[in-house]
Coordinates of C-alpha atoms in Angstrom, one line a residue:
Chain A
M1 CA 32.5 8.3 9.1
A2 CA 31.7 7.9 5.5
H3 CA 29.3 10.7 4.9
R4 CA 26.9 9.4 2.5
V5 CA 25.6 12.8 1.6
D6 CA 25.7 13.0 -2.2
H7 CA 25.8 16.2 -4.0
E8 CA 26.4 14.6 -7.3
Y9 CA 23.6 16.3 -9.1
D10 CA 22.7 19.7 -10.5
Y11 CA 19.0 19.7 -9.6
L12 CA 16.8 17.9 -7.2
F13 CA 13.2 17.7 -8.2
K14 CA 10.4 16.4 -6.0
I15 CA 7.7 14.5 -7.8
V16 CA 4.5 13.0 -6.3
L17 CA 2.7 10.0 -7.5
I18 CA -1.0 10.2 -7.0
G19 CA -4.2 8.5 -8.1
D20 CA -6.8 6.0 -6.9
S21 CA -5.8 2.9 -5.0
G22 CA -4.9 0.0 -7.2
V23 CA -4.0 1.9 -10.3
G24 CA -0.4 0.8 -10.2
K25 CA 1.4 3.8 -8.7
S26 CA 3.9 1.7 -6.7
N27 CA 4.7 -0.5 -9.7
I28 CA 5.3 2.5 -11.8
L29 CA 7.7 3.7 -9.2
S30 CA 9.5 0.4 -8.8
R31 CA 9.7 0.0 -12.6
F32 CA 11.2 3.4 -12.9
T33 CA 13.6 3.3 -10.0
R34 CA 14.6 -0.4 -9.8
N35 CA 13.2 -1.8 -13.0
E36 CA 11.0 -4.2 -11.1
F37 CA 7.4 -5.1 -11.3
S38 CA 5.3 -7.3 -9.1
L39 CA 1.8 -8.5 -9.9
D40 CA 0.7 -8.4 -6.2
S41 CA 2.6 -5.7 -4.5
K42 CA 1.5 -4.6 -1.0
S43 CA -0.7 -1.6 -0.6
T44 CA 1.0 1.6 0.2
I45 CA 0.4 3.0 3.6
G46 CA 1.2 6.6 4.1
V47 CA 4.0 7.4 1.7
E48 CA 6.9 5.6 0.2
F49 CA 10.0 7.3 -1.0
A50 CA 12.5 6.6 -3.8
T51 CA 15.1 8.4 -5.8
K52 CA 16.6 8.2 -9.3
T53 CA 19.2 10.2 -10.9
L54 CA 19.1 10.8 -14.6
Q55 CA 20.4 13.1 -17.3
I56 CA 18.2 15.9 -18.6
E57 CA 19.8 18.0 -21.4
A58 CA 23.3 17.4 -20.1
K59 CA 22.4 18.2 -16.6
T60 CA 22.2 15.6 -13.8
V61 CA 18.8 15.7 -12.2
K62 CA 17.9 13.7 -9.1
A63 CA 14.3 12.9 -9.0
Q64 CA 12.9 12.4 -5.5
I65 CA 9.7 10.5 -5.9
W66 CA 7.0 10.2 -3.2
D67 CA 4.6 7.4 -3.8
T68 CA 1.4 8.0 -1.9
A69 CA -1.5 5.9 -0.6
G70 CA -4.5 6.1 -2.8
Q71 CA -7.3 5.6 -0.3
E72 CA -9.5 8.5 0.7
R73 CA -8.6 8.1 4.4
Y74 CA -4.9 8.8 3.7
R75 CA -5.5 11.9 1.6
A76 CA -5.2 14.4 4.5
I77 CA -1.9 12.7 5.5
T78 CA -0.5 12.5 2.0
S79 CA -1.4 16.0 0.9
A80 CA 1.2 17.1 3.4
Y81 CA 3.7 15.5 1.1
Y82 CA 2.8 17.8 -1.8
R83 CA 4.7 20.6 -0.3
G84 CA 7.7 21.4 -2.4
A85 CA 6.7 19.1 -5.2
V86 CA 7.5 20.5 -8.6
G87 CA 5.9 17.6 -10.5
A88 CA 3.1 15.1 -10.2
L89 CA 2.3 11.9 -12.0
L90 CA -1.4 11.5 -11.8
V91 CA -2.2 7.9 -12.5
Y92 CA -5.5 6.1 -13.4
D93 CA -6.2 2.6 -14.6
I94 CA -7.4 2.3 -18.2
T95 CA -9.5 -0.7 -17.2
K96 CA -11.4 1.1 -14.4
K97 CA -13.5 4.0 -15.5
Q98 CA -14.0 5.1 -12.0
T99 CA -10.3 5.8 -11.5
F100 CA -10.4 8.0 -14.6
D101 CA -13.5 9.9 -13.4
N102 CA -11.7 10.5 -10.1
V103 CA -8.8 12.3 -11.9
Q104 CA -10.8 15.5 -11.5
R105 CA -10.8 15.1 -7.8
W106 CA -7.1 14.5 -7.7
L107 CA -6.5 17.6 -9.7
R108 CA -8.5 19.6 -7.2
E109 CA -6.4 18.0 -4.5
L110 CA -3.2 19.2 -6.2
R111 CA -4.6 22.7 -6.8
D112 CA -5.5 22.9 -3.1
H113 CA -2.3 21.6 -1.7
A114 CA 0.5 21.9 -4.2
D115 CA 2.4 24.7 -5.8
S116 CA 0.4 26.3 -8.5
N117 CA 3.1 25.9 -11.1
I118 CA 3.4 22.1 -10.5
V119 CA 3.9 20.2 -13.7
I120 CA 1.4 17.4 -14.1
M121 CA 1.5 14.3 -16.2
M122 CA -1.5 12.2 -16.4
A123 CA -0.8 8.5 -17.0
G124 CA -3.3 5.9 -18.1
N125 CA -1.7 2.8 -16.7
K126 CA -2.1 -0.9 -17.5
S127 CA -2.2 -0.2 -21.2
D128 CA -1.2 -3.9 -21.7
L129 CA -4.7 -5.0 -20.6
T130 CA -6.2 -4.1 -24.0
H131 CA -9.0 -6.6 -23.7
L132 CA -10.2 -5.0 -20.5
R133 CA -9.9 -1.4 -21.6
A134 CA -12.6 0.9 -20.2
V135 CA -11.2 4.3 -21.0
S136 CA -10.1 5.0 -24.6
E137 CA -6.8 6.7 -25.2
N138 CA -8.7 9.4 -27.0
D139 CA -10.8 10.2 -23.9
G140 CA -7.6 10.5 -21.9
Q141 CA -6.0 12.7 -24.5
E142 CA -9.0 15.0 -24.7
F143 CA -9.3 15.4 -21.0
A144 CA -5.6 16.1 -20.7
E145 CA -5.7 18.8 -23.4
K146 CA -8.7 20.4 -21.7
E147 CA -6.9 20.5 -18.4
G148 CA -3.6 21.4 -19.8
L149 CA -1.8 18.2 -18.7
S150 CA 0.7 16.1 -20.4
F151 CA -0.6 12.6 -21.1
L152 CA 0.8 9.2 -21.8
E153 CA -0.6 5.7 -21.6
T154 CA 1.8 3.5 -19.6
S155 CA 2.3 -0.1 -18.7
A156 CA 4.5 -0.8 -15.7
L157 CA 4.2 -4.5 -16.5
E158 CA 5.6 -4.1 -20.0
S159 CA 7.8 -1.3 -19.0
H160 CA 6.1 0.9 -21.6
N161 CA 6.3 4.7 -21.4
V162 CA 7.2 4.7 -17.7
E163 CA 10.6 6.1 -18.2
K164 CA 9.2 8.5 -20.8
A165 CA 6.5 9.8 -18.5
F166 CA 9.1 10.7 -15.8
Q167 CA 11.5 12.0 -18.4
T168 CA 8.8 14.3 -19.8
V169 CA 7.8 15.7 -16.5
L170 CA 11.4 16.3 -15.4
T171 CA 12.3 17.9 -18.7
E172 CA 9.4 20.2 -18.5
I173 CA 10.3 21.2 -15.0
Y174 CA 13.9 21.8 -16.0
H175 CA 12.7 24.1 -18.8
I176 CA 10.6 26.1 -16.4
I177 CA 13.4 26.4 -13.9
N178 CA 15.7 27.5 -16.7
K179 CA 13.3 30.0 -18.0
K180 CA 12.8 31.4 -14.5
A181 CA 16.6 31.7 -14.1
L182 CA 16.9 33.5 -17.4
A183 CA 14.1 35.8 -16.5
A184 CA 15.7 36.5 -13.2
Q185 CA 19.0 37.3 -14.9
E186 CA 17.1 39.5 -17.4
A187 CA 15.4 41.3 -14.5
A188 CA 18.7 41.8 -12.8
R189 CA 20.2 43.3 -16.0
N190 CA 17.3 45.6 -16.6
S191 CA 17.4 47.0 -13.2
G192 CA 21.0 47.9 -14.0
P193 CA 21.2 51.7 -13.6
P194 CA 20.4 52.3 -10.0
G195 CA 17.5 54.5 -9.1
Q196 CA 15.7 54.1 -12.4
G197 CA 14.3 50.7 -12.8
T198 CA 11.5 49.1 -10.9
T199 CA 12.5 48.2 -7.5
I200 CA 12.6 44.5 -6.9
H201 CA 12.7 42.9 -3.5
V202 CA 15.6 44.4 -1.7
V203 CA 15.8 42.2 1.4
D204 CA 17.0 44.6 4.0
S205 CA 14.7 44.3 6.9
S206 CA 16.3 43.0 10.0
D207 CA 19.9 42.3 9.2
A208 CA 22.0 45.3 9.7
G209 CA 25.2 43.8 8.4
S210 CA 23.9 43.0 5.0
S211 CA 27.1 41.6 3.7
K212 CA 25.8 38.1 3.0
S213 CA 24.6 37.9 -0.6
S214 CA 24.6 34.1 -0.9
C215 CA 22.7 33.4 -4.1
C216 CA 22.5 34.8 -7.6
S217 CA 25.7 36.7 -7.7
S218 CA 26.2 37.7 -11.2
Chain B
M1 CA -17.1 22.5 3.2
V2 CA -19.7 20.5 1.3
A3 CA -18.2 18.7 -1.6
D4 CA -15.5 16.2 -1.0
A5 CA -15.3 15.4 2.6
T6 CA -19.0 14.7 3.0
N7 CA -20.2 13.3 -0.3
S8 CA -18.5 10.0 0.5
N9 CA -20.8 9.6 3.4
T10 CA -23.9 10.2 1.5
R11 CA -23.4 7.8 -1.3
G12 CA -24.7 4.8 0.6
P13 CA -24.8 1.6 -1.3
L14 CA -22.4 2.7 -3.9
Q15 CA -19.9 3.2 -1.1
D16 CA -20.4 -0.3 0.0
T17 CA -19.4 -1.6 -3.4
E18 CA -16.4 0.6 -3.3
I19 CA -15.4 -0.6 0.1
I20 CA -15.8 -4.2 -0.9
E21 CA -13.7 -3.6 -4.0
Q22 CA -11.0 -2.0 -1.9
I23 CA -11.1 -4.9 0.5
D24 CA -10.9 -7.3 -2.3
R25 CA -7.9 -5.5 -3.8
D26 CA -6.1 -5.5 -0.4
V27 CA -6.9 -9.0 0.6
K28 CA -5.2 -10.1 -2.6
R29 CA -2.2 -7.9 -1.7
T30 CA -1.9 -9.4 1.8
H31 CA 1.4 -11.3 1.9
P32 CA 1.1 -12.3 -1.7
D33 CA 4.4 -14.1 -1.3
M34 CA 3.0 -16.6 1.2
Q35 CA 1.1 -19.6 0.0
F36 CA -0.9 -19.6 3.2
F37 CA -2.6 -16.4 2.0
N38 CA -2.6 -16.5 -1.8
G39 CA -3.5 -20.2 -2.0
D40 CA -2.0 -22.6 -4.5
S41 CA -3.7 -22.4 -7.8
S42 CA -2.3 -25.7 -8.9
I43 CA -4.3 -27.5 -6.2
A44 CA -7.1 -25.3 -7.1
E45 CA -8.0 -24.7 -3.5
S46 CA -9.0 -21.3 -4.7
N47 CA -11.6 -22.6 -7.0
R48 CA -15.1 -23.6 -6.2
V49 CA -15.8 -26.9 -7.9
S50 CA -19.1 -28.0 -9.1
V51 CA -19.8 -31.4 -10.3
Y52 CA -22.3 -32.2 -13.0
L53 CA -23.3 -35.6 -14.0
D54 CA -24.0 -35.9 -17.6
I55 CA -26.1 -39.0 -17.6
K56 CA -26.6 -39.2 -21.3
H57 CA -23.0 -39.7 -21.9
N58 CA -22.3 -41.4 -18.6
F59 CA -19.7 -38.9 -18.2
L60 CA -18.6 -36.7 -15.4
K61 CA -18.4 -33.1 -16.2
L62 CA -16.7 -30.6 -13.9
V63 CA -17.5 -27.0 -14.0
V64 CA -15.0 -24.9 -12.2
L65 CA -16.3 -21.6 -11.1
T66 CA -13.1 -19.8 -10.5
S67 CA -13.1 -17.6 -7.4
R68 CA -10.5 -14.9 -7.4
F69 CA -9.7 -15.7 -3.8
S70 CA -8.2 -18.6 -1.9
L71 CA -10.3 -19.9 1.0
H72 CA -8.1 -18.0 3.5
Q73 CA -8.5 -14.8 1.5
E74 CA -12.2 -15.4 1.5
A75 CA -12.3 -15.7 5.3
M76 CA -10.3 -12.5 5.6
R77 CA -12.7 -10.7 3.2
H78 CA -15.6 -11.7 5.4
I79 CA -14.0 -10.4 8.5
L80 CA -13.0 -7.1 7.0
I81 CA -16.4 -6.6 5.3
I82 CA -18.2 -7.3 8.5
F83 CA -16.0 -5.1 10.5
A84 CA -16.6 -2.3 8.0
K85 CA -20.3 -2.8 8.3
L86 CA -20.3 -2.8 12.1
N87 CA -18.1 0.3 12.3
P88 CA -19.6 2.9 10.0
G89 CA -17.4 5.6 11.5
I90 CA -14.2 3.9 10.2
R91 CA -15.4 1.3 7.8
Y92 CA -12.4 -0.2 6.0
V93 CA -9.0 1.5 6.0
Q94 CA -6.1 0.2 4.0
G95 CA -3.8 -1.6 6.3
M96 CA -6.4 -3.3 8.4
N97 CA -5.7 -6.3 6.2
E98 CA -2.1 -6.4 7.4
I99 CA -3.3 -6.3 11.0
L100 CA -5.8 -9.1 10.5
A101 CA -3.3 -11.4 8.7
P102 CA -1.2 -12.5 11.7
L103 CA -4.3 -13.1 13.8
F104 CA -5.9 -15.2 11.2
Y105 CA -2.7 -17.1 10.5
V106 CA -2.2 -18.0 14.1
F107 CA -5.7 -19.2 14.6
K108 CA -5.7 -21.1 11.4
N109 CA -2.5 -22.9 12.4
D110 CA -3.8 -23.8 15.8
P111 CA -3.4 -27.6 16.2
E112 CA -6.7 -27.8 18.0
P113 CA -8.3 -31.1 17.0
N114 CA -11.7 -29.5 16.2
N115 CA -10.1 -28.0 13.2
A116 CA -9.2 -31.4 11.8
V117 CA -10.4 -32.1 8.3
W118 CA -10.7 -35.9 8.4
L119 CA -14.5 -35.8 8.3
M120 CA -14.5 -34.3 4.9
K121 CA -12.1 -36.7 3.3
P122 CA -14.5 -38.3 0.8
L123 CA -15.5 -34.8 -0.3
L124 CA -12.0 -33.9 -1.0
C125 CA -12.5 -35.9 -4.1
P126 CA -14.0 -33.2 -6.3
L127 CA -10.8 -31.2 -5.6
L128 CA -8.7 -34.1 -6.6
L129 CA -10.9 -34.5 -9.6
Y130 CA -10.2 -31.1 -10.6
K131 CA -6.6 -31.5 -10.0
S132 CA -6.4 -34.4 -12.3
L133 CA -8.6 -32.7 -14.7
R134 CA -5.9 -30.2 -15.2
L135 CA -3.5 -32.9 -16.1
S136 CA -5.8 -34.9 -18.3
Y137 CA -9.4 -35.3 -18.2
T138 CA -9.5 -38.8 -19.6
N139 CA -6.8 -39.9 -17.3
Y140 CA -9.0 -39.0 -14.4
I141 CA -11.9 -41.1 -15.5
G142 CA -9.7 -44.1 -15.4
N143 CA -8.4 -43.2 -11.9
M144 CA -11.7 -42.5 -10.4
S145 CA -11.8 -43.7 -6.8
A146 CA -14.5 -45.9 -5.4
V147 CA -15.5 -43.2 -3.0
I148 CA -16.2 -40.6 -5.6
H149 CA -17.8 -43.2 -7.7
D150 CA -20.3 -44.0 -4.9
L151 CA -20.8 -40.4 -4.2
I152 CA -21.5 -39.4 -7.7
Y153 CA -23.9 -42.2 -8.3
S154 CA -25.7 -42.2 -5.0
V155 CA -26.8 -38.6 -4.9
T156 CA -28.8 -36.5 -7.3
F157 CA -27.1 -33.9 -9.3
V158 CA -28.4 -31.0 -7.4
H159 CA -27.7 -32.6 -4.1
A160 CA -24.2 -33.4 -5.0
L161 CA -23.7 -29.8 -6.0
K162 CA -24.9 -28.6 -2.7
L163 CA -22.9 -31.0 -0.7
V164 CA -19.8 -30.3 -2.5
S165 CA -20.0 -26.6 -2.3
S166 CA -20.8 -26.5 1.4
D167 CA -18.3 -29.1 2.5
I168 CA -15.4 -27.8 0.5
R169 CA -15.8 -24.6 2.5
K170 CA -15.7 -26.4 5.8
L171 CA -12.8 -28.6 4.9
S172 CA -10.1 -26.1 4.6
A173 CA -11.4 -22.9 6.2
S174 CA -12.2 -23.8 9.7
E175 CA -14.9 -21.6 10.8
H176 CA -13.4 -21.3 14.2
A177 CA -10.4 -19.5 12.8
E178 CA -12.5 -17.0 11.0
A179 CA -14.6 -16.3 14.1
D180 CA -11.7 -16.2 16.5
A181 CA -9.7 -14.0 14.3
F182 CA -12.7 -11.6 13.9
F183 CA -13.1 -11.4 17.7
C184 CA -9.5 -10.6 18.3
F185 CA -9.3 -8.2 15.4
V186 CA -12.1 -6.2 16.9
E187 CA -10.4 -6.3 20.3
L188 CA -7.1 -5.3 18.9
L189 CA -8.5 -2.5 16.9
S190 CA -10.5 -1.2 19.8
G191 CA -7.1 0.0 21.1
F192 CA -5.8 1.2 17.8
R193 CA -8.7 2.3 15.7
D194 CA -8.1 6.0 16.3
N195 CA -5.1 5.6 14.2
F196 CA -7.3 4.7 11.3
C197 CA -9.7 7.6 11.8
Q198 CA -9.1 10.6 9.6
K199 CA -11.3 12.8 11.8
L200 CA -9.0 12.2 14.8
D201 CA -5.7 12.7 12.9
N202 CA -5.1 16.0 14.7
S203 CA -6.7 15.2 18.0
V204 CA -4.9 14.0 21.1
V205 CA -5.8 10.4 20.4
G206 CA -5.1 10.4 16.6
I207 CA -2.1 9.2 14.7
R208 CA -0.3 12.5 14.7
S209 CA -0.3 12.7 18.4
T210 CA 1.0 9.1 18.7
I211 CA 3.8 9.9 16.3
S212 CA 4.8 12.9 18.4
K213 CA 4.8 10.7 21.4
L214 CA 7.4 8.5 19.6
S215 CA 9.4 11.6 18.8
E216 CA 9.4 12.7 22.5
L217 CA 10.4 9.2 23.5
L218 CA 13.4 9.3 21.2
K219 CA 14.3 12.8 22.4
K220 CA 14.2 11.6 26.0
H221 CA 16.4 8.5 25.3
D222 CA 18.7 9.7 22.6
G223 CA 18.7 13.5 22.2
E224 CA 21.6 13.5 19.7
L225 CA 19.9 11.1 17.3
W226 CA 16.6 13.0 17.7
R227 CA 18.3 16.2 16.8
H228 CA 20.1 14.8 13.8
L229 CA 17.0 13.2 12.5
E230 CA 14.4 15.8 13.0
V231 CA 16.5 19.0 13.0
T232 CA 19.5 18.4 10.9
T233 CA 18.3 16.1 8.3
K234 CA 14.6 17.1 8.6
V235 CA 13.2 13.6 8.5
N236 CA 9.7 14.2 9.8
P237 CA 8.8 11.1 11.8
Q238 CA 5.5 10.9 10.0
F239 CA 7.4 9.9 6.9
Y240 CA 8.3 6.5 8.4
A241 CA 6.5 6.1 11.7
F242 CA 3.0 6.5 10.2
R243 CA 3.3 3.0 8.7
W244 CA 5.2 1.6 11.6
I245 CA 2.4 2.6 14.0
T246 CA -0.7 2.1 12.0
L247 CA 0.3 -1.4 10.8
L248 CA 1.9 -2.4 14.1
L249 CA 5.2 -3.1 12.4
T250 CA 3.7 -5.7 10.1
Q251 CA 5.3 -4.3 7.0
E252 CA 8.7 -3.7 8.5
F253 CA 9.8 -7.3 9.2
N254 CA 9.2 -10.7 7.7
F255 CA 6.2 -12.6 8.8
A256 CA 7.9 -14.8 11.4
N257 CA 9.6 -11.8 12.9
C258 CA 6.4 -10.0 13.0
L259 CA 4.8 -12.8 15.0
H260 CA 7.7 -12.7 17.4
I261 CA 7.2 -8.9 17.9
W262 CA 3.5 -9.3 18.3
D263 CA 4.0 -11.9 21.1
T264 CA 5.6 -9.2 23.1
L265 CA 3.3 -6.5 21.9
L266 CA 0.1 -8.3 22.8
S267 CA 1.3 -9.8 26.1
D268 CA 1.9 -6.5 27.8
P269 CA -0.7 -6.2 30.5
E270 CA -0.7 -2.4 30.0
G271 CA -1.9 -2.8 26.5
P272 CA 0.1 -2.7 23.3
Q273 CA 0.4 1.0 22.7
E274 CA 3.3 1.9 25.0
T275 CA 5.2 -1.2 24.0
L276 CA 4.8 -0.4 20.4
L277 CA 6.3 3.0 20.8
R278 CA 9.2 1.6 22.8
I279 CA 9.9 -0.9 20.0
C280 CA 9.8 1.9 17.4
C281 CA 12.1 4.0 19.5
A282 CA 14.5 1.0 19.9
M283 CA 14.4 0.5 16.1
L284 CA 15.7 4.0 15.7
I285 CA 18.4 3.7 18.3
L286 CA 19.6 0.3 16.9
V287 CA 20.5 2.0 13.7
R288 CA 21.7 5.2 15.2
R289 CA 25.2 5.0 13.7
R290 CA 23.9 4.8 10.2
L291 CA 21.4 7.5 10.8
L292 CA 23.9 9.9 12.3
A293 CA 26.1 9.4 9.2
G294 CA 23.2 9.8 6.8
D295 CA 21.4 12.6 5.1
F296 CA 17.7 13.1 4.5
T297 CA 17.5 10.7 1.6
S298 CA 19.6 7.9 3.0
N299 CA 17.9 8.1 6.4
L300 CA 14.5 8.0 5.0
K301 CA 15.3 5.1 2.8
L302 CA 16.8 3.3 5.7
L303 CA 13.8 3.8 7.9
Q304 CA 11.3 3.0 5.2
N305 CA 13.2 -0.3 4.4
Y306 CA 14.3 -1.2 7.9
P307 CA 17.2 -3.7 7.7
S308 CA 16.6 -7.2 9.1
T309 CA 17.7 -7.4 12.6
N310 CA 17.8 -9.7 15.6
I311 CA 14.3 -9.4 17.0
S312 CA 15.2 -10.7 20.5
H313 CA 17.8 -8.0 20.7
L314 CA 15.4 -5.4 19.5
L315 CA 12.8 -6.4 22.0
Y316 CA 15.4 -6.4 24.8
A317 CA 16.5 -2.9 23.8
A318 CA 12.9 -1.8 23.8
S319 CA 12.3 -3.2 27.2
K320 CA 15.2 -1.2 28.5
L321 CA 13.5 2.0 27.5
G322 CA 11.3 2.1 30.5
G323 CA 9.1 -0.1 32.6
P324 CA 5.4 -0.4 32.0
S325 CA 4.8 2.7 34.1
A326 CA 7.3 4.9 32.3
S327 CA 6.2 7.8 30.1

């Protein structure tokens, strides 16, 4: 019974890949996780799942990536997958203006269904198709700044910036988590002398024998 | 309540273009690894060839209007576009292409003599012309067959053009296959279309309820596996069964195996739904040892990339899960 449960990582981050149909989400995923690209890949129905483990600042981070279907019909189904996601790669196609215009709708989608602290990277994919470009890099950059998103132009075909896009998202998430952990420690320290500090969440409702303090024991 | 959900229905013609674009994209992504679907660009079956006769130079000039689709893809496009037009409540949903593909393939490969292409032989020539053109234009002039010679010189330029374009279509896309596939596609979807309908997702006939039927079936036949999957490792059946069910397993197996499964699926007098659920359930049970040893990640990966398996055995196992009247 070889248990294939692996705990060989420090952090597990869930990332969702979203954006209009045909912008290249699945190829970004396959490029990132398997270093593969296929010009005519099948359309994604529902959701597809892949993982990749990588190093972020000396920590081992396992990225759990959920590649979603782009078509409107699948949105209600796929939005269920946003739950627990700490990062999102929002992809558009630089050769199709419409897919860039729809970024706004995807953002709304994320704001409605995902955690409000989710880290979002906008990726203008197919940057290799320069002769067909319909969205300038500048427009992408400006929009991203306005919305407070990270931004990169990527090419899954040429393997350009794909790794970097994920790396950026994951690093940012890692920093946020770290900061939160620090803040929690800080808060724990400040509340040191009992009876004086502000009371934080003393979970003591139903369990009489409150002997189990599982996490954050410092 | 106003914005997103409804504005798609009020856009009218714009939506038509969007749907056609979506269909075009997916038709090209339907079994791209199979020559039957993607055509063979070296034979230029995918190109519409027009012939111009340049009298002044006594020279045949070919103008190739490149179509982005092979003839088979073109036929699938027609079917999907017409279905979307006739079913405004569903229109086109990604994945319908996958369901259409086996039907069209089977009809197209029907040995029925009506589909023979001998009639069009002389008109094959423009295609051959084009083929040789790719090798060397001048070479072709030397090799010009008597048939094409006659053809070119006996008809007027416009007439030739008309002939060529209409007959090329007939010659390799038998209209029967397109019509037959359309009819069967409509029939098949009449039983499954609720799966494609977003509005019904949460109803008793929608996809979610079908998925929970699968879950119940598994629980009934293999409680341990059910518990491990859904309780211990928290693999929501929606994560894998959504695709299994909406696409009638077309993306889980190779094409030949898929046809094998469909034979069983479509021959059930009770209709395909129950059989489909039994096959899905058998798929889970067949890999139960691996599933029971796996965690969330490995289980989900296994079920989203189902290993190749002996289909006859799978179908046998499925048939054991209950007769036509069960559940």
